[in-house]
CSV table of C-alpha atoms in Angstrom, one decimal:
chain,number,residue,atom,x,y,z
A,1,UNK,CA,310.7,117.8,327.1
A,2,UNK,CA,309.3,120.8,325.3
A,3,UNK,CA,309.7,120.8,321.4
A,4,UNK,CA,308.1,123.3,319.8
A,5,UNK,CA,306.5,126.9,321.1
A,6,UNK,CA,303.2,127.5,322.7
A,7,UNK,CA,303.1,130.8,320.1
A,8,UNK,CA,303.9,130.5,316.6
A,9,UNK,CA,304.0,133.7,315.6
A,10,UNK,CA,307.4,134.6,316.4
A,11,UNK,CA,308.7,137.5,314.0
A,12,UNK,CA,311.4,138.1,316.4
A,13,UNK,CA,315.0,136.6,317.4
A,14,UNK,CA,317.3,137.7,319.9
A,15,UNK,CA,320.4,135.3,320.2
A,16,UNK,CA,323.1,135.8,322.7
A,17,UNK,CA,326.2,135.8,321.1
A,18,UNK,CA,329.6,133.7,322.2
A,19,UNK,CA,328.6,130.4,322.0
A,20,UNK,CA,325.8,131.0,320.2
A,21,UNK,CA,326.1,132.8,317.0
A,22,UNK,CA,330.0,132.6,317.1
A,23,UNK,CA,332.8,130.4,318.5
A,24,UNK,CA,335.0,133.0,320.5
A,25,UNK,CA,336.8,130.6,322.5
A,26,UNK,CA,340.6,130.5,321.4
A,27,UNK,CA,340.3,134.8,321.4
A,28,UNK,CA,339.1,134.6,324.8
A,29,UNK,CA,341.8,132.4,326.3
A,30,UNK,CA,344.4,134.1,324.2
A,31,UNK,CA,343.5,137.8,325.9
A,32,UNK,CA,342.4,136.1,329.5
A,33,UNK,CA,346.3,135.0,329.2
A,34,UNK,CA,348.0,137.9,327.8
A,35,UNK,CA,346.3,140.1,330.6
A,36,UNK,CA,347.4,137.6,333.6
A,37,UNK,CA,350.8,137.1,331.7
A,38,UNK,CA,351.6,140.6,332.2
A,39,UNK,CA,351.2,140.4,335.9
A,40,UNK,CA,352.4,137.0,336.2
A,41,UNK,CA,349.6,135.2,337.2
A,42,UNK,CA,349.3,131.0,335.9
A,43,UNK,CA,347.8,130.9,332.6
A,44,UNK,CA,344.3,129.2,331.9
A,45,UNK,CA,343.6,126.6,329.7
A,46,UNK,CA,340.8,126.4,327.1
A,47,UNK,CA,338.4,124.5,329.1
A,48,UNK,CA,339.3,126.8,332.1
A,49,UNK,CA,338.6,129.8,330.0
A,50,UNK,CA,335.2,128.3,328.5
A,51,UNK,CA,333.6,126.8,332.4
A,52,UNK,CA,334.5,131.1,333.2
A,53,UNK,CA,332.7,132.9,330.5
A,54,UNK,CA,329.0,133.4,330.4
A,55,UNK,CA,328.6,135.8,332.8
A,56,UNK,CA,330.6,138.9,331.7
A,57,UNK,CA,334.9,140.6,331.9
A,58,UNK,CA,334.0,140.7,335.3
A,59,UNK,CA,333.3,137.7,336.7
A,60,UNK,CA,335.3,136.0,334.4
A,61,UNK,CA,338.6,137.8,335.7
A,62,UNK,CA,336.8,137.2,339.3
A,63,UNK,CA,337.3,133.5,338.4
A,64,UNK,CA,340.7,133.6,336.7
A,65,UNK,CA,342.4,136.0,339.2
A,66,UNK,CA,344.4,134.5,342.3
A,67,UNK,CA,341.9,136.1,345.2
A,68,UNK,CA,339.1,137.2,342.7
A,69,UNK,CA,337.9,140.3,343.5
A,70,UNK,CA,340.6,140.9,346.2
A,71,UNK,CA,343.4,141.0,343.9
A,72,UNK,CA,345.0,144.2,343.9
A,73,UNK,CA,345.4,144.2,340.2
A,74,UNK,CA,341.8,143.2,339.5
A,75,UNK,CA,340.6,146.6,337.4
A,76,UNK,CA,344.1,146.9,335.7
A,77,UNK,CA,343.9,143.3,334.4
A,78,UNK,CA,340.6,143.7,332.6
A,79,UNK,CA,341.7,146.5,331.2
A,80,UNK,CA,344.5,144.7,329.8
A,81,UNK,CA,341.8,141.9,328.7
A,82,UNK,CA,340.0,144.5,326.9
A,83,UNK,CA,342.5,146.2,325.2
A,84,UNK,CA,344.4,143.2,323.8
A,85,UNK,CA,341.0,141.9,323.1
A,86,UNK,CA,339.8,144.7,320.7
A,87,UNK,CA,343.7,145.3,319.4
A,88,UNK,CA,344.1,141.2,317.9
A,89,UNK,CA,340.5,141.9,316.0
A,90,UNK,CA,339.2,139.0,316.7
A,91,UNK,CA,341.7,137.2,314.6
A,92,UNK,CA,340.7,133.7,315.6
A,93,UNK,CA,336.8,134.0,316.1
A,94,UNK,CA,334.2,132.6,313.5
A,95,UNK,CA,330.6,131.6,313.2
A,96,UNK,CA,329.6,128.6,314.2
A,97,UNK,CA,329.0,126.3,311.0
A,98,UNK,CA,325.5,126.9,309.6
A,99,UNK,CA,324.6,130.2,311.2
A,100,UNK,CA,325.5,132.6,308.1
A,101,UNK,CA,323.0,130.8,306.5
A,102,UNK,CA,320.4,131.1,309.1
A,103,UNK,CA,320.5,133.9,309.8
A,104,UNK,CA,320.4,134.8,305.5
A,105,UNK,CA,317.1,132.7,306.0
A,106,UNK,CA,315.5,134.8,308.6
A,107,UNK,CA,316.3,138.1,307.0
A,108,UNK,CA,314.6,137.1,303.8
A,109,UNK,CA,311.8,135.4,305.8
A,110,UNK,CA,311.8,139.0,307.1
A,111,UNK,CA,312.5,138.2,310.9
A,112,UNK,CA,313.4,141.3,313.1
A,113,UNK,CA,316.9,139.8,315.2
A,114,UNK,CA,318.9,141.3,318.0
A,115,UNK,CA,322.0,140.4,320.1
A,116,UNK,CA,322.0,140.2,323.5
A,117,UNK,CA,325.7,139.6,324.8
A,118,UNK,CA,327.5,139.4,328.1
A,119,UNK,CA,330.3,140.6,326.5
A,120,UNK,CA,331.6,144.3,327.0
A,121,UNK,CA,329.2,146.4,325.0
A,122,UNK,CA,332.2,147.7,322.6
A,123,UNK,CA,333.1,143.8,321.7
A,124,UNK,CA,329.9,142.9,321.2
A,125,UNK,CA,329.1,145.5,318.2
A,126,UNK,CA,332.4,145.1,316.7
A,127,UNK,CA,331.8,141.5,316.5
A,128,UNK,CA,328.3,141.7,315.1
A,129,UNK,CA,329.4,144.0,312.8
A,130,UNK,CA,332.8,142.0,311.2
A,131,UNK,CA,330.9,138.6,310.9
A,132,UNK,CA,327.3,139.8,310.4
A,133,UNK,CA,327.1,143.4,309.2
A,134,UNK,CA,323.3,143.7,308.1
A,135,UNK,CA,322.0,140.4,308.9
A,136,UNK,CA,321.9,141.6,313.0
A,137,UNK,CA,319.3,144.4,313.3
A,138,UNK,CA,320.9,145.5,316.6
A,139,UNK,CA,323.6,144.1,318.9
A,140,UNK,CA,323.9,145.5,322.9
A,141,UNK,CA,326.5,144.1,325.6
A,142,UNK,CA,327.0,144.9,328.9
A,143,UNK,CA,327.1,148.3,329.3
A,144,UNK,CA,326.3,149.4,333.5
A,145,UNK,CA,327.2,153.3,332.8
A,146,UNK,CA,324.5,153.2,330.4
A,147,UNK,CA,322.1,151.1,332.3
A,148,UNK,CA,322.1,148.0,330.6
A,149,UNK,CA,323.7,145.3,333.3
A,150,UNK,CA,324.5,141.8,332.7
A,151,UNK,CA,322.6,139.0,332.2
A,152,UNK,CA,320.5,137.3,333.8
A,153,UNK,CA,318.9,140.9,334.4
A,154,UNK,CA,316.5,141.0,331.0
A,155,UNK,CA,317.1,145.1,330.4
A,156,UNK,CA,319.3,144.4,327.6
A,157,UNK,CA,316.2,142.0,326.1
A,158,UNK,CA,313.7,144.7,327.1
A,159,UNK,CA,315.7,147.3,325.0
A,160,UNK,CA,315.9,145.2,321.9
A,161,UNK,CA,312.6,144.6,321.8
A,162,UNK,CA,311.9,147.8,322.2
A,163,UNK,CA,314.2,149.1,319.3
A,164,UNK,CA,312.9,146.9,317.3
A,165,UNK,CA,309.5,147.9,318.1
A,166,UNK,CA,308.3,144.2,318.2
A,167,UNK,CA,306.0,142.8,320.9
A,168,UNK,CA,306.9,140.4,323.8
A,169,UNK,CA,304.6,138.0,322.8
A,170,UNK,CA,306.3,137.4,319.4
A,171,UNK,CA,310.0,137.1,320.8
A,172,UNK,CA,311.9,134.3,321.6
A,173,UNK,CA,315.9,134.4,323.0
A,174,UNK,CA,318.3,131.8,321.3
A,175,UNK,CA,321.1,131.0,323.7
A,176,UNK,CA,323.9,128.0,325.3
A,177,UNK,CA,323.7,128.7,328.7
A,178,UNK,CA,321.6,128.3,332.1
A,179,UNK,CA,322.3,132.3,331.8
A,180,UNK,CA,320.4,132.6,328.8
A,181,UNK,CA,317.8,130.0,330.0
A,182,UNK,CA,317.5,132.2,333.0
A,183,UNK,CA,317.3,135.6,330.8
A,184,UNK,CA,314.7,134.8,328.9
A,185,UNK,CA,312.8,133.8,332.0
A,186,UNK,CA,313.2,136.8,333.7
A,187,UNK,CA,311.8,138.8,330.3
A,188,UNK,CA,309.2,136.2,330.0
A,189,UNK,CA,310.1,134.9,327.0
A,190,UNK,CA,310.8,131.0,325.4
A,191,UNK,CA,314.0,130.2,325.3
A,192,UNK,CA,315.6,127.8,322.5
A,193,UNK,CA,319.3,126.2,323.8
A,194,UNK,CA,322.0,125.2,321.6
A,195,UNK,CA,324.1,122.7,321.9
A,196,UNK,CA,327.4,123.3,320.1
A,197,UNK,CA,328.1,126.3,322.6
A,198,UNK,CA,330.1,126.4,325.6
A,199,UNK,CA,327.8,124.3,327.9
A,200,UNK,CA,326.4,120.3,327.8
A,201,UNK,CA,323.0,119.4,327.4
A,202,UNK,CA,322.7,117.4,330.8
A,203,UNK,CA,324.1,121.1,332.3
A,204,UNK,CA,321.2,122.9,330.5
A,205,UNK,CA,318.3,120.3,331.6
A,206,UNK,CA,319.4,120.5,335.0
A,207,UNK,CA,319.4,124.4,334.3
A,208,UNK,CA,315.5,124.4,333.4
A,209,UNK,CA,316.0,124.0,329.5
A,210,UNK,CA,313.1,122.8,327.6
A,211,UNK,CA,313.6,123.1,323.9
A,212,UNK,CA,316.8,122.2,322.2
A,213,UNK,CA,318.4,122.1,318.7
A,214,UNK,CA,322.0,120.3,317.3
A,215,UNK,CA,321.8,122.8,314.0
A,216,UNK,CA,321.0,126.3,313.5
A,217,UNK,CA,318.7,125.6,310.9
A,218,UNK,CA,316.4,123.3,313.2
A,219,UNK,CA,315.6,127.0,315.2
A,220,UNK,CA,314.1,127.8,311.7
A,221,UNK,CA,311.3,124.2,312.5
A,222,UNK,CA,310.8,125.7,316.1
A,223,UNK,CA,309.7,129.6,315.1
């Protein structure tokens, strides 16, 4: 198993976000609920709502929804999602223990950073910007009318690298899922996984991960 980089002269980190950088989890279940609530569909449970997420609102509510993509309701409930998503402010959301200071570290260790998120582009910088204001150069979620689609597809990599102006060489993509694993694959970029996120670390071996860390602060050894 792979434990360090074959390039050390990273001066750039792009994380994905829930999972990663933040522990969304009890928000997510709260507004996958209140949207199937409405049109009386069985509630989810935690561990329901966190084996659905990874791949953006739209798959998710593909696997929540009686009939997926068939159900006549489909659209209308992820709009429900959103709105009661962005309305509760992402009351019970918080950093993962340790990343504040990480990310403190790489600013004054002056690291360029980005987000990468499968979450709907308007989440994603309202997030970045309650929890980490300054410390997050530039945050981008899915956004298909404006031609950045979902992971595993690396455009929204490509465009952070290019806003920040860095080169590929020098990047590396901090994630907790085989969809980040397979991101940063497609932009041809290493790829750390963490393990407090949303997946285990048997899932992301069998998922092609090579380098792992427990802490935030252990990415800081890696780069």
């Amino acid at each position: 198993m792979q434990k360090e980089l074959k390039n050390p002269k990273i001066d750039t980190v792009i994380f994905d976000l829930d999972g990663t950088l933040i522990d969304t989890i009890d928000d997510l279940k709260d507004s996958v609920n209140y949207a199937l609530d409405y049109f009386n569909y069985p509630l989810k449970s935690k561990d329901e709502i966190r084996l659905a997420v990874g791949m953006g609102v739209t798959k998710l509510f593909e696997n929540v929804l009686p009939d997926g993509l068939n159900n006549k309701n489909f659209i209308a409930c992820i709009e429900k999602f959103k709105k009661f998503y962005t309305s509760i402010k992402v009351s019970k959301t918080h950093p993962y223990e340790g990343i504040i200071e990480l990310l403190k570290t790489l600013k004054e260790k002056n690291y360029k950073t980005g987000v990468v998120s499968n979450k709907f582009n308007l989440a994603t910088k309202m997030n970045c910007k309650k929890f980490f204001n300054d410390l997050i150069d530039i945050a981008i979620g899915e956004d298909e009318a404006n031609g950045i689609i979902r992971k595993p597809d690396p455009i929204g990599v490509f465009t952070v690298i290019k806003e920040l102006n860095s080169d590929i060489k020098n990047c590396v993509y901090v994630g907790d899922s085989d969809v980040d694993i397979l991101t940063a694959k497609n932009a041809g970029i290493p790829c750390i996984s963490v393990l407090w996120g949303f997946r285990s670390k048997e899932f992301l071996i069998k998922s092609g991960g090579k380098i792992f860390v427990s802490k935030p602060n252990e990415i800081l050894d890696i780069i």
